[in-house]
Amino acid sequence: MWTGDTAGQGWGINPELGGYTAYRTMHETRPDFFVHCGDTIYADGPIEARVTEPDGQVWRNLVIPEVEERAQSLAEFRGRHRYNHLDDNLRAMSADVPVLAQWDDHETTNNWYPGEILTDPAYDREQRVDVLARWAKQAWWEWQPISNGQDRRDGQRIHRKVSRGRHLDVFCLDMRTYKDPNTAGLEGHRTSLIGDEQVRWLAAELKASKATWKVISADLPIGIVVPDGDAQESLANRDPGAPLGKEIELAWLLREIKDVPGVVWITADVHYCAAHHYSPERAAFTDFRPFWEFVAGPINAGTFGPNEMDATFGPRVDFVKSADYPNQSPRGGNQFFGHADIADDGTLTVTLRDARGGVLYTRELSPER
């Protein structure tokens, strides 16, 4: 089971509606484990006691001091995580279900990259993203169930492989720590989203894996265009031609794992759910094996979408469910999570579900030989 995006856009714990009720829905599926694909908190989004929705209804948040402004201290980052754990549904699921956690941008600030200096006047105490990210990572690490033994160098390596029996290896990525600045993404040379060390690690581990399914959990999508002003936040650059910029890094990976069967990507980030099939017959870059990408989320945040798709790697949108209007509150029910079931014979059944557990989409995948 996977999703992302908790307490975003000012939609926090609403006791009148039962709090983070989609976490209760996920818990009721009795999952073996849960992958949080990132944006476990929204350190950059103040939470107010009252928010008036477009239809005039009033959303009433539980509020503590640490969530009333953007996090600019270690204590405030810690408070954001503590806030989420005030919710009964999230806490009950966390007590019962193993969690594989990742981080994305909102654990620190929107669309950040290393070395960035913020110009937003709301950051009146600290503008250096590297400082904010250091505090953010420390607080994230203190609140997430992740071993300190992931990296001998600093004890805090987020990317990792988790094996779950003969049919499944999960590869959790870190697409933030090693990221180059956000640009239009049209460079003729390779720039980084995953980073050279991590992408080589991923290719080697995928080649070595004997599992039927190799699920890559990415905190950013592949073909979805995610703008950051005039720049691009994710891989896609709106150019349908040959790979450029950060796309070159992905092209290298896809070429390296062309002979690896059973690779599936899951992600969140864009605040709607979708199923994408990528194939060289539709692509500008053709040296890769076809694969699926399944998108889910948010789980308690504003719903948006759908976004434009970039054609470089030949995506086909097989399914999409998005907001009724931009920044729709969780009250509307358009909160999403993904659920995957692997049968004894290796058949993988992926479903995309809404906040009430309704199955919106199903895709059954047979083991590749």
Tab-separated table of C-alpha atoms in Angstrom:
chain	number	residue	atom	x	y	z
A	1	MET	CA	0.000	0.000	0.000
A	2	TRP	CA	1.324	3.459	-0.814
A	3	THR	CA	0.431	7.148	-0.997
A	4	GLY	CA	1.895	10.540	-0.105
A	5	ASP	CA	1.110	14.094	0.977
A	6	THR	CA	-0.153	14.478	4.561
A	7	ALA	CA	-1.489	17.807	5.970
A	8	GLY	CA	-0.822	19.867	2.861
A	9	GLN	CA	-2.297	23.169	1.659
A	10	GLY	CA	-3.551	23.949	5.173
A	11	TRP	CA	-5.865	20.918	5.390
A	12	GLY	CA	-4.871	19.476	8.743
A	13	ILE	CA	-6.594	17.385	11.401
A	14	ASN	CA	-10.314	18.189	11.342
A	15	PRO	CA	-11.867	16.556	14.454
A	16	GLU	CA	-15.391	17.281	13.216
A	17	LEU	CA	-14.786	14.962	10.245
A	18	GLY	CA	-12.879	12.331	12.233
A	19	GLY	CA	-9.345	13.509	11.460
A	20	TYR	CA	-7.229	11.752	8.846
A	21	THR	CA	-9.985	9.290	7.946
A	22	ALA	CA	-8.201	8.021	4.823
A	23	TYR	CA	-5.532	6.565	7.117
A	24	ARG	CA	-8.292	4.541	8.786
A	25	THR	CA	-9.438	3.379	5.356
A	26	MET	CA	-5.902	2.254	4.498
A	27	HIS	CA	-5.562	0.484	7.854
A	28	GLU	CA	-8.783	-1.431	7.253
A	29	THR	CA	-7.247	-3.122	4.195
A	30	ARG	CA	-4.908	-4.923	6.649
A	31	PRO	CA	-1.760	-4.270	4.616
A	32	ASP	CA	1.524	-6.082	5.181
A	33	PHE	CA	3.302	-2.731	4.976
A	34	PHE	CA	2.815	0.859	3.892
A	35	VAL	CA	5.074	3.014	1.699
A	36	HIS	CA	4.832	6.750	2.322
A	37	CYS	CA	6.289	8.204	-0.885
A	38	GLY	CA	7.076	11.588	0.633
A	39	ASP	CA	5.636	14.847	1.894
A	40	THR	CA	5.089	13.145	5.225
A	41	ILE	CA	4.595	16.687	6.568
A	42	TYR	CA	4.157	20.169	5.073
A	43	ALA	CA	6.750	22.225	6.916
A	44	ASP	CA	6.159	25.170	4.554
A	45	GLY	CA	2.367	25.340	4.843
A	46	PRO	CA	0.815	27.139	7.832
A	47	ILE	CA	-2.273	25.473	9.314
A	48	GLU	CA	-5.014	27.849	10.466
A	49	ALA	CA	-7.850	27.063	12.847
A	50	ARG	CA	-10.531	27.888	10.242
A	51	VAL	CA	-10.507	27.648	6.441
A	52	THR	CA	-13.542	28.604	4.345
A	53	GLU	CA	-14.005	26.251	1.411
A	54	PRO	CA	-15.306	27.443	-2.008
A	55	ASP	CA	-18.828	26.229	-1.223
A	56	GLY	CA	-18.896	28.179	2.041
A	57	GLN	CA	-18.353	25.259	4.394
A	58	VAL	CA	-15.843	25.870	7.184
A	59	TRP	CA	-12.968	23.457	7.681
A	60	ARG	CA	-11.859	23.493	11.328
A	61	ASN	CA	-8.298	22.361	12.058
A	62	LEU	CA	-6.740	21.198	15.265
A	63	VAL	CA	-3.826	23.637	15.702
A	64	ILE	CA	-0.664	23.666	17.801
A	65	PRO	CA	1.895	26.519	17.845
A	66	GLU	CA	4.476	24.702	15.697
A	67	VAL	CA	2.155	24.528	12.656
A	68	GLU	CA	0.971	28.141	12.613
A	69	GLU	CA	3.871	29.355	10.465
A	70	ARG	CA	6.550	27.953	8.180
A	71	ALA	CA	9.114	25.805	9.985
A	72	GLN	CA	12.391	27.689	10.428
A	73	SER	CA	13.867	25.902	13.451
A	74	LEU	CA	14.532	22.316	14.482
A	75	ALA	CA	11.798	22.575	17.125
A	76	GLU	CA	9.259	23.672	14.511
A	77	PHE	CA	10.178	20.822	12.153
A	78	ARG	CA	9.806	18.376	15.035
A	79	GLY	CA	6.459	19.923	15.876
A	80	ARG	CA	5.141	19.251	12.384
A	81	HIS	CA	5.755	15.521	12.796
A	82	ARG	CA	4.317	15.556	16.313
A	83	TYR	CA	1.208	17.275	14.949
A	84	ASN	CA	0.449	14.446	12.517
A	85	HIS	CA	0.769	11.925	15.323
A	86	LEU	CA	-1.994	13.678	17.240
A	87	ASP	CA	-4.373	12.055	14.754
A	88	ASP	CA	-5.900	8.828	16.076
A	89	ASN	CA	-6.145	7.204	12.632
A	90	LEU	CA	-2.526	7.795	11.645
A	91	ARG	CA	-1.304	6.733	15.070
A	92	ALA	CA	-3.373	3.523	15.084
A	93	MET	CA	-2.121	2.497	11.656
A	94	SER	CA	1.480	3.342	12.528
A	95	ALA	CA	1.239	1.147	15.637
A	96	ASP	CA	0.063	-1.816	13.589
A	97	VAL	CA	1.564	-1.529	10.078
A	98	PRO	CA	5.271	-1.393	9.131
A	99	VAL	CA	6.108	1.848	7.313
A	100	LEU	CA	8.686	2.460	4.582
A	101	ALA	CA	9.093	6.229	4.634
A	102	GLN	CA	10.639	8.532	2.061
A	103	TRP	CA	10.969	12.287	1.935
A	104	ASP	CA	10.259	14.777	-0.818
A	105	ASP	CA	10.176	18.572	-0.809
A	106	HIS	CA	7.601	19.600	1.806
A	107	GLU	CA	9.508	18.029	4.667
A	108	THR	CA	11.720	21.094	4.091
A	109	THR	CA	10.113	23.620	1.711
A	110	ASN	CA	8.369	23.600	-1.659
A	111	ASN	CA	10.377	22.317	-4.655
A	112	TRP	CA	13.722	22.756	-2.898
A	113	TYR	CA	17.139	21.676	-4.120
A	114	PRO	CA	20.565	21.743	-2.413
A	115	GLY	CA	22.245	25.139	-2.351
A	116	GLU	CA	19.055	27.118	-2.924
A	117	ILE	CA	18.626	30.486	-1.215
A	118	LEU	CA	14.994	31.389	-0.592
A	119	THR	CA	13.592	34.774	-1.588
A	120	ASP	CA	10.143	34.291	-0.065
A	121	PRO	CA	9.757	37.027	2.598
A	122	ALA	CA	7.863	34.557	4.799
A	123	TYR	CA	11.256	32.972	5.498
A	124	ASP	CA	12.359	35.840	7.707
A	125	ARG	CA	14.663	33.881	10.031
A	126	GLU	CA	16.471	31.444	7.706
A	127	GLN	CA	16.754	31.573	3.914
A	128	ARG	CA	19.460	28.950	3.361
A	129	VAL	CA	17.787	25.748	2.195
A	130	ASP	CA	20.794	23.655	3.193
A	131	VAL	CA	20.295	24.738	6.818
A	132	LEU	CA	16.547	24.125	6.684
A	133	ALA	CA	17.096	20.729	5.045
A	134	ARG	CA	19.562	19.696	7.741
A	135	TRP	CA	16.990	20.422	10.454
A	136	ALA	CA	14.231	18.857	8.366
A	137	LYS	CA	16.162	15.640	7.884
A	138	GLN	CA	17.013	15.384	11.574
A	139	ALA	CA	13.359	15.818	12.578
A	140	TRP	CA	12.202	13.413	9.841
A	141	TRP	CA	14.701	10.826	11.012
A	142	GLU	CA	13.601	11.141	14.627
A	143	TRP	CA	9.939	10.561	13.729
A	144	GLN	CA	10.146	7.934	10.963
A	145	PRO	CA	10.778	4.198	11.506
A	146	ILE	CA	14.044	3.896	9.598
A	147	SER	CA	17.293	2.260	10.642
A	148	ASN	CA	20.324	4.418	11.365
A	149	GLY	CA	22.490	1.787	9.728
A	150	GLN	CA	21.641	2.656	6.135
A	151	ASP	CA	24.859	4.517	5.451
A	152	ARG	CA	28.138	4.078	7.276
A	153	ARG	CA	29.214	7.586	6.351
A	154	ASP	CA	26.517	9.555	8.120
A	155	GLY	CA	23.973	6.986	9.293
A	156	GLN	CA	21.232	8.766	7.365
A	157	ARG	CA	20.888	7.390	3.854
A	158	ILE	CA	17.269	7.425	2.781
A	159	HIS	CA	17.534	5.362	-0.418
A	160	ARG	CA	17.461	1.647	0.282
A	161	LYS	CA	16.209	-1.775	-0.805
A	162	VAL	CA	13.686	-3.667	1.301
A	163	SER	CA	13.039	-7.320	0.468
A	164	ARG	CA	9.597	-8.775	1.198
A	165	GLY	CA	9.746	-12.444	0.279
A	166	ARG	CA	10.557	-14.201	-2.984
A	167	HIS	CA	8.183	-12.115	-5.100
A	168	LEU	CA	9.048	-8.559	-4.035
A	169	ASP	CA	11.941	-6.153	-3.615
A	170	VAL	CA	11.059	-2.508	-2.898
A	171	PHE	CA	13.563	0.211	-3.857
A	172	CYS	CA	12.916	3.460	-1.984
A	173	LEU	CA	14.540	6.439	-3.721
A	174	ASP	CA	15.758	9.837	-2.517
A	175	MET	CA	15.142	12.340	-5.320
A	176	ARG	CA	15.906	15.400	-3.219
A	177	THR	CA	19.345	15.086	-1.572
A	178	TYR	CA	21.317	14.793	-4.826
A	179	LYS	CA	19.177	17.031	-6.997
A	180	ASP	CA	20.629	19.713	-9.274
A	181	PRO	CA	18.845	23.104	-9.425
A	182	ASN	CA	15.435	23.358	-11.036
A	183	THR	CA	15.786	24.678	-14.584
A	184	ALA	CA	13.789	24.416	-17.796
A	185	GLY	CA	15.394	20.981	-18.136
A	186	LEU	CA	16.628	21.539	-21.682
A	187	GLU	CA	20.358	21.083	-21.092
A	188	GLY	CA	22.176	19.029	-23.701
A	189	HIS	CA	24.211	17.392	-20.932
A	190	ARG	CA	23.131	15.159	-18.078
A	191	THR	CA	21.925	16.816	-14.893
A	192	SER	CA	20.866	15.001	-11.740
A	193	LEU	CA	17.670	14.184	-9.949
A	194	ILE	CA	18.700	10.832	-8.484
A	195	GLY	CA	22.449	11.466	-8.502
A	196	ASP	CA	25.229	9.365	-10.011
A	197	GLU	CA	25.980	7.247	-6.941
A	198	GLN	CA	22.337	6.441	-6.249
A	199	VAL	CA	21.409	5.718	-9.861
A	200	ARG	CA	24.353	3.334	-10.230
A	201	TRP	CA	23.364	1.655	-6.957
A	202	LEU	CA	19.795	1.284	-8.241
A	203	ALA	CA	20.852	-0.218	-11.578
A	204	ALA	CA	23.169	-2.733	-9.884
A	205	GLU	CA	20.562	-3.754	-7.300
A	206	LEU	CA	17.846	-4.181	-9.928
A	207	LYS	CA	20.113	-6.382	-12.024
A	208	ALA	CA	20.999	-8.492	-8.982
A	209	SER	CA	17.424	-8.866	-7.720
A	210	LYS	CA	15.848	-12.330	-8.006
A	211	ALA	CA	12.407	-11.128	-6.939
A	212	THR	CA	9.491	-11.500	-9.349
A	213	TRP	CA	8.659	-7.805	-8.938
A	214	LYS	CA	11.059	-4.926	-8.430
A	215	VAL	CA	8.963	-1.993	-7.245
A	216	ILE	CA	10.722	1.384	-7.447
A	217	SER	CA	9.111	3.847	-5.050
A	218	ALA	CA	9.956	7.317	-6.348
A	219	ASP	CA	9.107	10.571	-4.612
A	220	LEU	CA	8.696	12.304	-8.001
A	221	PRO	CA	6.927	11.037	-11.158
A	222	ILE	CA	8.497	10.236	-14.517
A	223	GLY	CA	6.395	11.646	-17.338
A	224	ILE	CA	4.203	14.133	-15.481
A	225	VAL	CA	5.153	17.775	-16.005
A	226	VAL	CA	5.559	19.437	-12.583
A	227	PRO	CA	6.256	23.162	-13.085
A	228	ASP	CA	8.255	25.277	-10.649
A	229	GLY	CA	7.559	28.745	-12.008
A	230	ASP	CA	9.351	28.879	-15.358
A	231	ALA	CA	11.473	25.866	-14.375
A	232	GLN	CA	10.644	22.184	-13.918
A	233	GLU	CA	10.532	20.399	-10.576
A	234	SER	CA	10.604	16.795	-11.799
A	235	LEU	CA	12.130	14.839	-14.700
A	236	ALA	CA	9.782	15.943	-17.444
A	237	ASN	CA	10.608	19.147	-19.333
A	238	ARG	CA	7.630	19.506	-21.722
A	239	ASP	CA	9.925	18.711	-24.676
A	240	PRO	CA	8.671	15.523	-26.393
A	241	GLY	CA	11.976	14.858	-28.118
A	242	ALA	CA	15.170	13.071	-27.106
A	243	PRO	CA	16.141	13.132	-23.416
A	244	LEU	CA	17.586	16.396	-22.119
A	245	GLY	CA	18.812	17.525	-18.698
A	246	LYS	CA	17.537	15.274	-15.904
A	247	GLU	CA	15.847	13.006	-18.463
A	248	ILE	CA	19.299	11.848	-19.591
A	249	GLU	CA	19.880	10.323	-16.151
A	250	LEU	CA	16.652	8.321	-16.392
A	251	ALA	CA	17.436	7.265	-19.966
A	252	TRP	CA	20.764	5.861	-18.754
A	253	LEU	CA	18.983	3.878	-16.036
A	254	LEU	CA	16.292	2.503	-18.355
A	255	ARG	CA	18.930	1.396	-20.847
A	256	GLU	CA	20.955	-0.288	-18.081
A	257	ILE	CA	17.960	-2.300	-16.812
A	258	LYS	CA	16.505	-3.118	-20.216
A	259	ASP	CA	16.931	-6.840	-19.595
A	260	VAL	CA	15.506	-6.773	-16.056
A	261	PRO	CA	11.940	-8.149	-15.888
A	262	GLY	CA	9.232	-7.094	-13.466
A	263	VAL	CA	10.108	-3.440	-12.836
A	264	VAL	CA	7.152	-1.307	-11.679
A	265	TRP	CA	7.249	2.316	-10.501
A	266	ILE	CA	5.018	3.827	-7.820
A	267	THR	CA	4.861	7.474	-6.761
A	268	ALA	CA	2.691	10.256	-5.303
A	269	ASP	CA	3.582	14.019	-5.298
A	270	VAL	CA	1.102	15.437	-7.832
A	271	HIS	CA	-2.075	15.209	-5.715
A	272	TYR	CA	-4.149	12.998	-7.989
A	273	CYS	CA	-4.104	9.342	-8.993
A	274	ALA	CA	-3.240	7.817	-12.353
A	275	ALA	CA	-1.904	4.771	-14.179
A	276	HIS	CA	0.698	5.263	-16.925
A	277	HIS	CA	2.179	2.731	-19.311
A	278	TYR	CA	5.540	3.626	-20.874
A	279	SER	CA	6.611	1.955	-24.107
A	280	PRO	CA	9.395	2.558	-26.669
A	281	GLU	CA	6.943	2.266	-29.562
A	282	ARG	CA	5.473	5.635	-28.524
A	283	ALA	CA	8.703	7.252	-27.317
A	284	ALA	CA	11.459	9.521	-28.586
A	285	PHE	CA	13.937	7.476	-26.526
A	286	THR	CA	13.412	3.813	-27.394
A	287	ASP	CA	16.145	1.774	-25.723
A	288	PHE	CA	14.151	0.437	-22.765
A	289	ARG	CA	11.729	-2.247	-21.644
A	290	PRO	CA	8.038	-1.216	-21.315
A	291	PHE	CA	6.882	-0.594	-17.754
A	292	TRP	CA	4.022	0.721	-15.609
A	293	GLU	CA	3.947	3.725	-13.282
A	294	PHE	CA	1.121	4.007	-10.734
A	295	VAL	CA	0.428	7.359	-9.057
A	296	ALA	CA	-1.544	7.824	-5.812
A	297	GLY	CA	-2.180	10.574	-3.258
A	298	PRO	CA	-2.842	12.873	-1.604
A	299	ILE	CA	-3.939	11.170	1.606
A	300	ASN	CA	-4.811	14.356	3.536
A	301	ALA	CA	-4.031	17.427	1.444
A	302	GLY	CA	-5.457	19.533	-1.364
A	303	THR	CA	-6.311	17.621	-4.543
A	304	PHE	CA	-5.283	18.989	-7.963
A	305	GLY	CA	-4.572	17.766	-11.491
A	306	PRO	CA	-4.381	16.310	-13.924
A	307	ASN	CA	-1.070	17.598	-15.253
A	308	GLU	CA	0.375	17.644	-18.753
A	309	MET	CA	2.402	14.591	-19.819
A	310	ASP	CA	5.829	14.631	-21.484
A	311	ALA	CA	6.143	12.223	-24.436
A	312	THR	CA	9.907	11.507	-24.280
A	313	PHE	CA	9.487	8.037	-22.736
A	314	GLY	CA	6.207	7.222	-24.480
A	315	PRO	CA	3.604	7.375	-21.697
A	316	ARG	CA	0.004	6.344	-22.249
A	317	VAL	CA	-2.449	7.543	-19.623
A	318	ASP	CA	-4.501	4.446	-18.865
A	319	PHE	CA	-6.453	6.044	-16.031
A	320	VAL	CA	-6.672	9.349	-14.166
A	321	LYS	CA	-8.831	10.686	-11.315
A	322	SER	CA	-8.238	14.203	-10.093
A	323	ALA	CA	-9.886	17.063	-8.195
A	324	ASP	CA	-13.301	18.522	-8.916
A	325	TYR	CA	-11.555	21.913	-8.626
A	326	PRO	CA	-8.001	22.978	-7.688
A	327	ASN	CA	-7.038	22.529	-4.031
A	328	GLN	CA	-10.179	20.573	-3.204
A	329	SER	CA	-10.241	19.740	0.502
A	330	PRO	CA	-10.245	16.154	1.819
A	331	ARG	CA	-13.953	16.623	2.581
A	332	GLY	CA	-14.635	15.976	-1.107
A	333	GLY	CA	-13.337	12.398	-0.892
A	334	ASN	CA	-10.798	12.805	-3.698
A	335	GLN	CA	-7.966	11.448	-1.588
A	336	PHE	CA	-6.187	8.442	-3.030
A	337	PHE	CA	-3.943	5.509	-2.189
A	338	GLY	CA	-2.565	2.559	-4.093
A	339	HIS	CA	-2.939	-1.065	-3.057
A	340	ALA	CA	-0.946	-3.973	-4.477
A	341	ASP	CA	-1.545	-7.674	-3.916
A	342	ILE	CA	0.834	-10.429	-5.020
A	343	ALA	CA	-0.616	-13.929	-5.378
A	344	ASP	CA	1.343	-17.088	-4.659
A	345	ASP	CA	1.934	-17.568	-8.384
A	346	GLY	CA	3.421	-14.070	-8.635
A	347	THR	CA	0.451	-12.316	-10.250
A	348	LEU	CA	0.473	-8.647	-9.207
A	349	THR	CA	-2.873	-6.880	-8.883
A	350	VAL	CA	-2.694	-3.100	-8.466
A	351	THR	CA	-5.729	-1.060	-7.463
A	352	LEU	CA	-6.119	2.682	-7.006
A	353	ARG	CA	-8.607	3.576	-4.259
A	354	ASP	CA	-10.288	6.644	-2.817
A	355	ALA	CA	-10.623	7.893	0.756
A	356	ARG	CA	-13.604	5.638	1.429
A	357	GLY	CA	-11.914	2.544	0.015
A	358	GLY	CA	-13.712	2.537	-3.316
A	359	VAL	CA	-11.730	0.804	-6.070
A	360	LEU	CA	-11.317	3.246	-8.948
A	361	TYR	CA	-8.949	1.271	-11.174
A	362	THR	CA	-7.506	-2.253	-11.359
A	363	ARG	CA	-4.555	-3.576	-13.332
A	364	GLU	CA	-3.449	-7.219	-13.169
A	365	LEU	CA	0.150	-7.929	-14.195
A	366	SER	CA	1.524	-11.396	-14.882
A	367	PRO	CA	5.108	-12.311	-13.958
A	368	GLU	CA	7.593	-11.599	-16.716
A	369	ARG	CA	9.939	-14.364	-17.820
